[in-house]
Amino acid sequence: MQVNKEKKRMAKSAPKQSIPDTSNFLPSLFILAFLLVGFIPNLEAVDKIAPQWLYLSVLNFLCGIYLFVLRKKFKERFLAVLGSYTSIFYMGFVLWAALSYFYAINPTEVLVNIARHFNTLFMFLHLGILLYNIKDKNRLLSLAIMAILSIEVYAVLEQALEMYKAGGINGGQLKGVTANRNITAFSIAIKIPFVLYLIFKNSKLWVKLVYAFLIFLSLFSLSMIQSRAAFIAAALIAILLLTWTVIQYLKSKNKQDFIPNLFYLIPLILALVFNQLLISDKGADALSRAATISISTNDGSVNQRLRYYEDVLTHISKNPILGVGIGNWKLTSIDYDREDISGYVVPYHAHSDFIQLGAELGFVGFLLYLGIFLMAAYFAFIILFRSDLDNDNKWFVFLLITALGVYFIDANLNFPIARPQVLAPWALIMALITFYYHKAIDKPMAPKKLKAVSFFPLLAIGLMVPSISITNTTFQSHKGQLFLLRDFNNNQYSVTMDKIDHITPDLPNITVTTIPMKSIKARYYFNAKKYDKALALLNEGISANPYLFYSEILKAQIFLKQGKIDSAFVNAKKAFYGLPKNALHASVYAQVLQLKRDKEALNKAFDVLSIKSGNLIWKNFLIVLSQLAPTGDPDFILHTTQAVQLFPDDKELFSLKKLAVVGQQKINKANTFSQAGLQFFNQSLYVEAALEFEKALGIDELEYAHYENAASAFYMAGDFGKALIYSDKVINQLNPKTGKSEYINALAHINIGGIPRACELLQQSIDYGYAQAQAAFDQRCK
């Protein structure tokens, strides 16, 4: 008994085991986990964003559980973050986006996209809450981002070195750890300000130089990637940094305030110098690439973006309140850009997140999203110019605004809102600005409000459960789409019929290229001659994307197989006029019109053709017209003439024009005279040959060869006047650019003393590739 009492006494007096303090460790781990989202690979998905969004869903869910367990400890921070204006605008934006489910063209796409927006929202909110626990947060977070930047830069340099060894650097293929060069470029650019902070913070020169070397490598990587938007971002960093140091100098009159500029400008200059010395001749000339930055419509990329912007603004003006639904612009954009779409490559993004959201959610959604950035700018202004925060924190906030400026450029020229790799640092930047704003104003918390926001972790957990389901389903779909789209692009059918129905789930209901999922599966049933099943799937697929008309063109092909010409005509016509530059749509429609022998509908089809249609589409319709219209038909002549004017180098189109104007019977008769002329020419009977060629060109006045042969024969016969007449006809009117007529004309000029004109013609002949002209040029013109 005494022993037991002693044990109890000792147990009571024994010190309690200390619980490890994880208040800094776990929040740091969560923040780092968010920032590492860009390193999640594609995991056999067609687009790596699918597993990345799933990763964020799981991470937000786990973070919600962590905050729920420690909700009493974090409740003041809940209010601070949830009550900020940035959060209010952001939550309002996401709620408004969620409501678009009820009016969207494709509600399923709203579900796919709203899960992503909820994830980004909760990533921002969770980061904002977790930041409060991080000690020495400015330095630690900058070090974490610096480490991530180092890995990204290394990946780019490694790829560039392999390309350099192979003989040239292709900036478009320098993707680093991301999916394309623009994402890589801005993922690098947005992190540079954090390295600048480390330079500012550290007092040791050698450490500063190490960080400056990383900035040099980052800028050198950007010079190789050659993203023009990233060049603008790099210039913005320099401009903002110089502006801030000038403001600092005006306050302190200390010239040392300008020193931070050197740690950016010198690496920038060195990056350009090394670019010019080492790789400018390897396809990575940064200065030449930067010189193409303009708003000229002569630039294909700029012209495309301006066209997209015009389409978006047009749609907003017509639909200012509701828009088309979040994630649905990629469908509506097809209708606006239909005159410029060839194949099924659609304008998936408007290349400006802000105005695209305006098109999807109307002015309300646009203003709510813009408000997030405006509030961040306002917060930064208060912190920098109206607060008592120390210089270290003000420098940090200034660099945060600089990084946000980089994101703003990206958001107005690309589409970072769809890419977790860039969204993660953006969410951290927004959370940090919000944190320092609250620190600057030091507003006390209301007790009643503290109790009201304790629900937040449960809300996060509750919303992340369906989010995990949606993002996981999307991920599984992306894995199946890898096979479906590979088959589609290669016109193959490698997926077996027993797997086709379940290779992708029902959500999303369109592929990453906007082809309805039911419709892309229907092509397998069509190939297997299971027409009824294929038609059922195609009818279901139309509503998923009513603007692509892939379902209609496949239905038309099925009806052709079944001999249902009228049904084929209805669907082929919809598909052709829906996307008139699509070669498949045009080919099937032309085939149907041939079977129907509908000349009136055929002539109407030419009204929507242009140079953008391409020579193949023109050729398809003209071949059908040649079977329905006789020689001399005004429509036949008109359309063939238009085609030849648009595509003067296409010999098949020229032959069709001859068929329309001259006719096959006369063409054959002219060729008979031409053959006789060639026989005389080979016998050195040049006058007789010339007369036969004149008979030929009198019948077929469109065939330049008859004129060239006549000119050649008259020249050999010594009749330089007629040689000039006929060769001039070819040069000035028919202009086949063979170089032969220029050569004959030059020889005739030489014989009548016109050496200067002869030399001009010989040079033209050489430029056209006529080999015989070189010897005459060397003899007479040098």
Coordinates of N, CA and C in Angstrom, one line a residue, residues 676-690 713 716-717:
A676 N 1.2 20.0 -132.9 CA 1.7 20.2 -134.3 C 2.8 21.3 -134.4
G677 N 2.6 22.3 -133.6 CA 3.6 23.4 -133.5 C 4.9 22.9 -133.0
L678 N 4.8 22.1 -132.0 CA 6.1 21.5 -131.4 C 6.8 20.7 -132.3
Q679 N 6.1 19.9 -133.1 CA 6.7 19.1 -134.2 C 7.5 19.9 -135.2
F680 N 6.8 21.0 -135.6 CA 7.5 22.0 -136.6 C 8.7 22.6 -135.9
F681 N 8.6 23.0 -134.7 CA 9.7 23.7 -133.9 C 10.9 22.7 -133.8
N682 N 10.6 21.5 -133.5 CA 11.7 20.5 -133.4 C 12.4 20.2 -134.8
Q683 N 11.7 20.5 -135.9 CA 12.2 20.4 -137.2 C 12.9 21.7 -137.7
S684 N 12.9 22.7 -136.8 CA 13.5 24.0 -137.1 C 12.6 24.8 -138.1
L685 N 11.4 24.4 -138.3 CA 10.4 25.1 -139.1 C 9.7 26.1 -138.2
Y686 N 10.4 27.2 -137.9 CA 9.9 28.1 -136.9 C 8.7 28.9 -137.3
V687 N 8.6 29.3 -138.5 CA 7.4 30.1 -139.0 C 6.2 29.2 -138.9
E688 N 6.3 28.0 -139.5 CA 5.2 27.1 -139.4 C 4.8 26.7 -138.0
A689 N 5.8 26.6 -137.1 CA 5.5 26.3 -135.7 C 4.7 27.5 -135.1
A690 N 5.2 28.7 -135.4 CA 4.5 29.9 -134.8 C 3.1 30.0 -135.2
A713 N 8.9 30.7 -130.9 CA 9.0 30.3 -132.4 C 9.2 31.6 -133.2
M716 N 12.9 32.7 -132.8 CA 13.8 31.9 -133.6 C 13.6 32.2 -135.1
A717 N 12.4 32.6 -135.5 CA 12.2 32.9 -136.9 C 12.7 34.4 -137.2

